[in-house]
Structures are given as structure tokens and as C-alpha cells.
Amino acid sequence: MSLSSAQEPGLREGFYVASPSRGRNPIRCVGTGHTETGSRAGLASQRAAIAREQLSQCHWCAHRCGVDRLAGQRGPCHAGPDGRIFSAQIEVGDESDLCPVFAVAFSGCDLRCDFCNTGRESWDASAGSVPEGVEREALLSRIGRAWESGAVRSLMILGGEPTIHLSSALELVAALPDALPVVWKTNA
């Protein structure tokens, strides 16, 4: 899901949409013509809140099951309301233009592909943990230090299927430097 498209499913009038522009990220309010300049972090935070609300009738994967994940219901992906991370590390095995990346892998997936390269943990929605408190701050610090020291070129969010954890992934992006490129690696 692109953060730059005003035609996204579930986007209602009055919500903000990014529009890329020469090193700055102007944000306009859809339907009102209002424009203001904001950060990627601010946009990610706004979008995380919208995505979280939409978990009450979840349609974040191709199954479009409509379960209320906020109330503890589980659909075919078995994901709960909070994204669980089963791996967070520097990797060099992807496209050379992106590497090295700081890869954050969310558990849970709506597919069961025989050729999956992340293994069973990526399918198991209970694998890993929900980073909170000190654990969350330590993860953010590791990513920030890797970026600031030049050890990584980008942050890669993957899974399983990261889209089923959109609110958690956007909360993570909102807490990181705007200049850190983000790569969304999805099964769709």
C-alpha cells in the first residue's frame, strides 16, 4: 500500500495523503484543498491510527474476512491486533541497491507458500513478541544507530505479510528518522 495515493481503500475525506516533492513531504487534506507541510513520521502516525481503527472490521489481506481483531477475533492469517516481530537484524541478502538493510520481520501471513524463504515463523502469528516499553525503545535505538552510523541504507519491513500489521509497522516508521528509506516487502 502506497502512502502517496489518494485512491486507497478506506481513505475518507478529511484524512491526509502524502505527495512527494523535492526533499520535503507536503501533506494535503483530501477533499478540502488544504495544504500544509509535514513529516513522514507525522503522516505515518496519522495513518497508523486509521489502520488500527480498521482492524475492527479487518480487510488487510486478500481473504477480506472482516473479523474484529481489536476484540480478539482471528481470521485466516491468525493475526491479533498488535504486530509481533520475530526477527530484527541487519541483512545483506536482498537487492544490492537496498543493502545492507535493517530488516524487521513481522510474524503471521495470509498465505502458505511452499517456496516461502522466511520459514514457518513467518506463518505463525504468535511467533516473536510485540515490542513494548524497553524492548521497543531498544529496537528503535538499534535501527537508529545502524542508520546514523551508515551501517544500513534502508529499513525493510517484511514478514510473513507485513500488510496485516499495517498499524504496527506505521507506528514503527513514525518513531524513526524521516530520512531513513523504508522498503515494504510484501506477498501481494
PDB file of C-alpha atoms in Angstrom:
ATOM      1  CA  MET A   1       0.000   0.000   0.000  1.00  0.00           C
ATOM      2  CA  SER A   2       1.488   3.283  -1.089  1.00  0.00           C
ATOM      3  CA  LEU A   3       1.370   6.231   1.239  1.00  0.00           C
ATOM      4  CA  SER A   4       1.299   8.564  -1.756  1.00  0.00           C
ATOM      5  CA  SER A   5      -2.009   7.514  -3.327  1.00  0.00           C
ATOM      6  CA  ALA A   6      -5.222   9.400  -2.606  1.00  0.00           C
ATOM      7  CA  GLN A   7      -7.224   6.492  -4.048  1.00  0.00           C
ATOM      8  CA  GLU A   8      -6.529   3.988  -1.266  1.00  0.00           C
ATOM      9  CA  PRO A   9      -9.352   1.790   0.051  1.00  0.00           C
ATOM     10  CA  GLY A  10     -10.795   3.105   3.292  1.00  0.00           C
ATOM     11  CA  LEU A  11      -9.472   6.645   2.828  1.00  0.00           C
ATOM     12  CA  ARG A  12     -12.192   9.076   3.825  1.00  0.00           C
ATOM     13  CA  GLU A  13     -12.481  12.785   3.118  1.00  0.00           C
ATOM     14  CA  GLY A  14     -10.510  14.815   5.623  1.00  0.00           C
ATOM     15  CA  PHE A  15      -7.689  12.310   6.021  1.00  0.00           C
ATOM     16  CA  TYR A  16      -4.185  13.219   4.963  1.00  0.00           C
ATOM     17  CA  VAL A  17      -2.262  11.904   1.979  1.00  0.00           C
ATOM     18  CA  ALA A  18       1.426  12.347   1.157  1.00  0.00           C
ATOM     19  CA  SER A  19       2.605  13.911  -2.052  1.00  0.00           C
ATOM     20  CA  PRO A  20       6.359  13.632  -2.756  1.00  0.00           C
ATOM     21  CA  SER A  21       8.280  16.824  -3.503  1.00  0.00           C
ATOM     22  CA  ARG A  22      11.981  17.777  -3.585  1.00  0.00           C
ATOM     23  CA  GLY A  23      13.153  16.591  -0.203  1.00  0.00           C
ATOM     24  CA  ARG A  24      10.013  17.730   1.608  1.00  0.00           C
ATOM     25  CA  ASN A  25       6.781  15.903   2.163  1.00  0.00           C
ATOM     26  CA  PRO A  26       3.827  18.239   1.597  1.00  0.00           C
ATOM     27  CA  ILE A  27       0.630  16.853   3.050  1.00  0.00           C
ATOM     28  CA  ARG A  28      -2.775  17.828   1.770  1.00  0.00           C
ATOM     29  CA  CYS A  29      -6.107  17.130   3.314  1.00  0.00           C
ATOM     30  CA  VAL A  30      -8.201  15.160   0.812  1.00  0.00           C
ATOM     31  CA  GLY A  31     -11.387  16.908  -0.239  1.00  0.00           C
ATOM     32  CA  THR A  32     -10.679  20.261   1.384  1.00  0.00           C
ATOM     33  CA  GLY A  33      -7.883  21.669  -0.771  1.00  0.00           C
ATOM     34  CA  HIS A  34      -5.925  22.486   2.413  1.00  0.00           C
ATOM     35  CA  THR A  35      -2.145  22.013   2.132  1.00  0.00           C
ATOM     36  CA  GLU A  36       0.429  22.011   4.886  1.00  0.00           C
ATOM     37  CA  THR A  37       3.948  20.719   5.184  1.00  0.00           C
ATOM     38  CA  GLY A  38       4.512  17.758   7.468  1.00  0.00           C
ATOM     39  CA  SER A  39       6.894  14.926   8.138  1.00  0.00           C
ATOM     40  CA  ARG A  40       6.727  11.292   7.131  1.00  0.00           C
ATOM     41  CA  ALA A  41       6.639  10.497  10.840  1.00  0.00           C
ATOM     42  CA  GLY A  42       3.522  12.629  11.281  1.00  0.00           C
ATOM     43  CA  LEU A  43       1.819  11.058   8.286  1.00  0.00           C
ATOM     44  CA  ALA A  44       2.763   7.539   9.442  1.00  0.00           C
ATOM     45  CA  SER A  45       1.346   8.278  12.881  1.00  0.00           C
ATOM     46  CA  GLN A  46      -1.946   9.523  11.400  1.00  0.00           C
ATOM     47  CA  ARG A  47      -2.177   6.534   9.088  1.00  0.00           C
ATOM     48  CA  ALA A  48      -1.367   4.115  11.946  1.00  0.00           C
ATOM     49  CA  ALA A  49      -4.406   5.383  13.845  1.00  0.00           C
ATOM     50  CA  ILE A  50      -6.619   4.908  10.774  1.00  0.00           C
ATOM     51  CA  ALA A  51      -5.234   1.413  10.149  1.00  0.00           C
ATOM     52  CA  ARG A  52      -5.785   0.471  13.795  1.00  0.00           C
ATOM     53  CA  GLU A  53      -9.442   1.535  13.644  1.00  0.00           C
ATOM     54  CA  GLN A  54      -9.899  -0.602  10.546  1.00  0.00           C
ATOM     55  CA  LEU A  55      -8.847  -3.723  12.485  1.00  0.00           C
ATOM     56  CA  SER A  56     -12.376  -3.728  13.934  1.00  0.00           C
ATOM     57  CA  GLN A  57     -13.508  -4.998  10.535  1.00  0.00           C
ATOM     58  CA  CYS A  58     -10.291  -6.329   9.042  1.00  0.00           C
ATOM     59  CA  HIS A  59      -9.808  -6.406   5.286  1.00  0.00           C
ATOM     60  CA  TRP A  60      -5.981  -6.059   5.273  1.00  0.00           C
ATOM     61  CA  CYS A  61      -5.328  -9.262   3.301  1.00  0.00           C
ATOM     62  CA  ALA A  62      -6.839 -10.921   0.254  1.00  0.00           C
ATOM     63  CA  HIS A  63      -9.189 -13.003   2.443  1.00  0.00           C
ATOM     64  CA  ARG A  64     -11.086  -9.803   3.426  1.00  0.00           C
ATOM     65  CA  CYS A  65     -12.624 -11.775   6.316  1.00  0.00           C
ATOM     66  CA  GLY A  66     -13.973  -8.781   8.250  1.00  0.00           C
ATOM     67  CA  VAL A  67     -13.141 -10.152  11.715  1.00  0.00           C
ATOM     68  CA  ASP A  68     -12.807  -7.744  14.638  1.00  0.00           C
ATOM     69  CA  ARG A  69      -9.134  -8.158  15.540  1.00  0.00           C
ATOM     70  CA  LEU A  70      -9.440  -5.469  18.225  1.00  0.00           C
ATOM     71  CA  ALA A  71     -11.964  -7.716  20.024  1.00  0.00           C
ATOM     72  CA  GLY A  72      -9.662 -10.755  19.793  1.00  0.00           C
ATOM     73  CA  GLN A  73     -11.197 -12.422  16.740  1.00  0.00           C
ATOM     74  CA  ARG A  74      -8.775 -14.123  14.344  1.00  0.00           C
ATOM     75  CA  GLY A  75      -9.122 -14.617  10.602  1.00  0.00           C
ATOM     76  CA  PRO A  76      -7.203 -16.891   8.191  1.00  0.00           C
ATOM     77  CA  CYS A  77      -3.957 -15.012   8.927  1.00  0.00           C
ATOM     78  CA  HIS A  78      -4.404 -15.652  12.686  1.00  0.00           C
ATOM     79  CA  ALA A  79      -3.023 -12.171  13.453  1.00  0.00           C
ATOM     80  CA  GLY A  80      -4.058 -10.263  16.542  1.00  0.00           C
ATOM     81  CA  PRO A  81      -4.363  -6.507  16.918  1.00  0.00           C
ATOM     82  CA  ASP A  82      -0.647  -5.898  17.555  1.00  0.00           C
ATOM     83  CA  GLY A  83       2.146  -6.850  15.178  1.00  0.00           C
ATOM     84  CA  ARG A  84       4.618  -9.367  16.560  1.00  0.00           C
ATOM     85  CA  ILE A  85       8.239  -9.152  15.398  1.00  0.00           C
ATOM     86  CA  PHE A  86      10.159 -12.418  15.057  1.00  0.00           C
ATOM     87  CA  SER A  87      13.351 -11.006  13.563  1.00  0.00           C
ATOM     88  CA  ALA A  88      15.078  -7.611  13.583  1.00  0.00           C
ATOM     89  CA  GLN A  89      18.594  -7.529  12.168  1.00  0.00           C
ATOM     90  CA  ILE A  90      20.935  -6.161   9.532  1.00  0.00           C
ATOM     91  CA  GLU A  91      20.776  -8.229   6.337  1.00  0.00           C
ATOM     92  CA  VAL A  92      22.695  -8.174   3.067  1.00  0.00           C
ATOM     93  CA  GLY A  93      20.838 -10.823   1.055  1.00  0.00           C
ATOM     94  CA  ASP A  94      18.400  -8.669  -0.901  1.00  0.00           C
ATOM     95  CA  GLU A  95      18.673  -6.324  -3.881  1.00  0.00           C
ATOM     96  CA  SER A  96      22.118  -4.736  -3.918  1.00  0.00           C
ATOM     97  CA  ASP A  97      20.747  -1.180  -4.226  1.00  0.00           C
ATOM     98  CA  LEU A  98      18.949  -1.622  -0.902  1.00  0.00           C
ATOM     99  CA  CYS A  99      21.601  -3.486   1.062  1.00  0.00           C
ATOM    100  CA  PRO A 100      22.594  -3.575   3.694  1.00  0.00           C
ATOM    101  CA  VAL A 101      19.109  -3.183   5.201  1.00  0.00           C
ATOM    102  CA  PHE A 102      17.777  -3.280   8.715  1.00  0.00           C
ATOM    103  CA  ALA A 103      15.105  -5.948   8.250  1.00  0.00           C
ATOM    104  CA  VAL A 104      12.146  -6.055  10.638  1.00  0.00           C
ATOM    105  CA  ALA A 105      10.079  -9.202  10.094  1.00  0.00           C
ATOM    106  CA  PHE A 106       6.507  -9.363  11.368  1.00  0.00           C
ATOM    107  CA  SER A 107       5.010 -12.787  12.073  1.00  0.00           C
ATOM    108  CA  GLY A 108       1.790 -14.032  10.544  1.00  0.00           C
ATOM    109  CA  CYS A 109       0.826 -14.476   6.931  1.00  0.00           C
ATOM    110  CA  ASP A 110      -2.369 -14.984   4.962  1.00  0.00           C
ATOM    111  CA  LEU A 111      -0.645 -17.418   2.568  1.00  0.00           C
ATOM    112  CA  ARG A 112       1.176 -20.735   2.992  1.00  0.00           C
ATOM    113  CA  CYS A 113       3.595 -20.735   0.053  1.00  0.00           C
ATOM    114  CA  ASP A 114       5.773 -23.831  -0.422  1.00  0.00           C
ATOM    115  CA  PHE A 115       8.610 -21.580  -1.610  1.00  0.00           C
ATOM    116  CA  CYS A 116       8.483 -19.188   1.376  1.00  0.00           C
ATOM    117  CA  ASN A 117      12.039 -18.111   2.253  1.00  0.00           C
ATOM    118  CA  THR A 118      11.276 -16.830   5.764  1.00  0.00           C
ATOM    119  CA  GLY A 119      10.109 -20.175   7.111  1.00  0.00           C
ATOM    120  CA  ARG A 120       7.388 -21.295   9.469  1.00  0.00           C
ATOM    121  CA  GLU A 121       7.927 -18.392  11.894  1.00  0.00           C
ATOM    122  CA  SER A 122       6.580 -16.083   9.251  1.00  0.00           C
ATOM    123  CA  TRP A 123       3.321 -18.070   9.150  1.00  0.00           C
ATOM    124  CA  ASP A 124       2.967 -18.365  12.928  1.00  0.00           C
ATOM    125  CA  ALA A 125       1.164 -15.219  14.094  1.00  0.00           C
ATOM    126  CA  SER A 126       2.212 -15.965  17.690  1.00  0.00           C
ATOM    127  CA  ALA A 127       5.969 -16.090  16.893  1.00  0.00           C
ATOM    128  CA  GLY A 128       8.181 -13.358  18.299  1.00  0.00           C
ATOM    129  CA  SER A 129       6.921 -10.592  20.525  1.00  0.00           C
ATOM    130  CA  VAL A 130       5.119  -7.274  20.473  1.00  0.00           C
ATOM    131  CA  PRO A 131       7.893  -4.768  21.217  1.00  0.00           C
ATOM    132  CA  GLU A 132       6.714  -2.584  24.084  1.00  0.00           C
ATOM    133  CA  GLY A 133       8.399  -0.321  26.594  1.00  0.00           C
ATOM    134  CA  VAL A 134      12.119  -1.002  26.980  1.00  0.00           C
ATOM    135  CA  GLU A 135      12.101  -3.637  24.213  1.00  0.00           C
ATOM    136  CA  ARG A 136      10.534  -1.154  21.769  1.00  0.00           C
ATOM    137  CA  GLU A 137      12.999   1.580  22.702  1.00  0.00           C
ATOM    138  CA  ALA A 138      15.914  -0.852  22.272  1.00  0.00           C
ATOM    139  CA  LEU A 139      14.665  -1.826  18.801  1.00  0.00           C
ATOM    140  CA  LEU A 140      14.255   1.816  17.754  1.00  0.00           C
ATOM    141  CA  SER A 141      17.712   2.593  19.113  1.00  0.00           C
ATOM    142  CA  ARG A 142      19.301  -0.311  17.191  1.00  0.00           C
ATOM    143  CA  ILE A 143      17.671   0.811  13.945  1.00  0.00           C
ATOM    144  CA  GLY A 144      18.583   4.471  14.540  1.00  0.00           C
ATOM    145  CA  ARG A 145      22.213   3.683  15.370  1.00  0.00           C
ATOM    146  CA  ALA A 146      22.545   1.444  12.300  1.00  0.00           C
ATOM    147  CA  TRP A 147      21.170   4.232  10.078  1.00  0.00           C
ATOM    148  CA  GLU A 148      23.176   7.078  11.645  1.00  0.00           C
ATOM    149  CA  SER A 149      26.444   5.115  11.538  1.00  0.00           C
ATOM    150  CA  GLY A 150      25.971   4.239   7.857  1.00  0.00           C
ATOM    151  CA  ALA A 151      25.720   0.513   8.581  1.00  0.00           C
ATOM    152  CA  VAL A 152      22.420   0.306   6.629  1.00  0.00           C
ATOM    153  CA  ARG A 153      20.943   2.047   3.605  1.00  0.00           C
ATOM    154  CA  SER A 154      17.308   1.401   4.442  1.00  0.00           C
ATOM    155  CA  LEU A 155      14.722  -0.180   6.703  1.00  0.00           C
ATOM    156  CA  MET A 156      12.914  -3.178   5.219  1.00  0.00           C
ATOM    157  CA  ILE A 157       9.557  -4.159   6.665  1.00  0.00           C
ATOM    158  CA  LEU A 158       8.625  -7.710   5.776  1.00  0.00           C
ATOM    159  CA  GLY A 159       7.078 -10.842   7.170  1.00  0.00           C
ATOM    160  CA  GLY A 160       5.195 -13.157   6.834  1.00  0.00           C
ATOM    161  CA  GLU A 161       2.968 -10.487   5.404  1.00  0.00           C
ATOM    162  CA  PRO A 162       3.566  -7.019   6.867  1.00  0.00           C
ATOM    163  CA  THR A 163       0.335  -5.546   5.467  1.00  0.00           C
ATOM    164  CA  ILE A 164      -1.740  -7.447   8.033  1.00  0.00           C
ATOM    165  CA  HIS A 165       0.231  -5.484  10.651  1.00  0.00           C
ATOM    166  CA  LEU A 166      -0.004  -2.103   8.929  1.00  0.00           C
ATOM    167  CA  SER A 167      -0.822  -0.125  12.076  1.00  0.00           C
ATOM    168  CA  SER A 168       2.146  -1.583  13.989  1.00  0.00           C
ATOM    169  CA  ALA A 169       4.514  -1.088  11.048  1.00  0.00           C
ATOM    170  CA  LEU A 170       3.405   2.539  10.626  1.00  0.00           C
ATOM    171  CA  GLU A 171       3.884   3.148  14.360  1.00  0.00           C
ATOM    172  CA  LEU A 172       7.446   1.863  13.950  1.00  0.00           C
ATOM    173  CA  VAL A 173       8.081   4.100  10.919  1.00  0.00           C
ATOM    174  CA  ALA A 174       6.627   7.105  12.796  1.00  0.00           C
ATOM    175  CA  ALA A 175       9.256   6.697  15.515  1.00  0.00           C
ATOM    176  CA  LEU A 176      12.226   6.615  13.110  1.00  0.00           C
ATOM    177  CA  PRO A 177      14.078   9.384  11.221  1.00  0.00           C
ATOM    178  CA  ASP A 178      12.215  10.705   8.173  1.00  0.00           C
ATOM    179  CA  ALA A 179      15.386  10.400   6.067  1.00  0.00           C
ATOM    180  CA  LEU A 180      15.620   6.605   6.593  1.00  0.00           C
ATOM    181  CA  PRO A 181      14.317   4.986   3.363  1.00  0.00           C
ATOM    182  CA  VAL A 182      11.609   2.386   4.021  1.00  0.00           C
ATOM    183  CA  VAL A 183      11.139  -0.699   1.834  1.00  0.00           C
ATOM    184  CA  TRP A 184       7.841  -2.579   2.078  1.00  0.00           C
ATOM    185  CA  LYS A 185       8.372  -6.255   1.130  1.00  0.00           C
ATOM    186  CA  THR A 186       5.012  -7.923   0.701  1.00  0.00           C
ATOM    187  CA  ASN A 187       3.462 -11.050  -0.777  1.00  0.00           C
ATOM    188  CA  ALA A 188       0.971  -9.024  -2.812  1.00  0.00           C
TER     189      ALA A 188
END
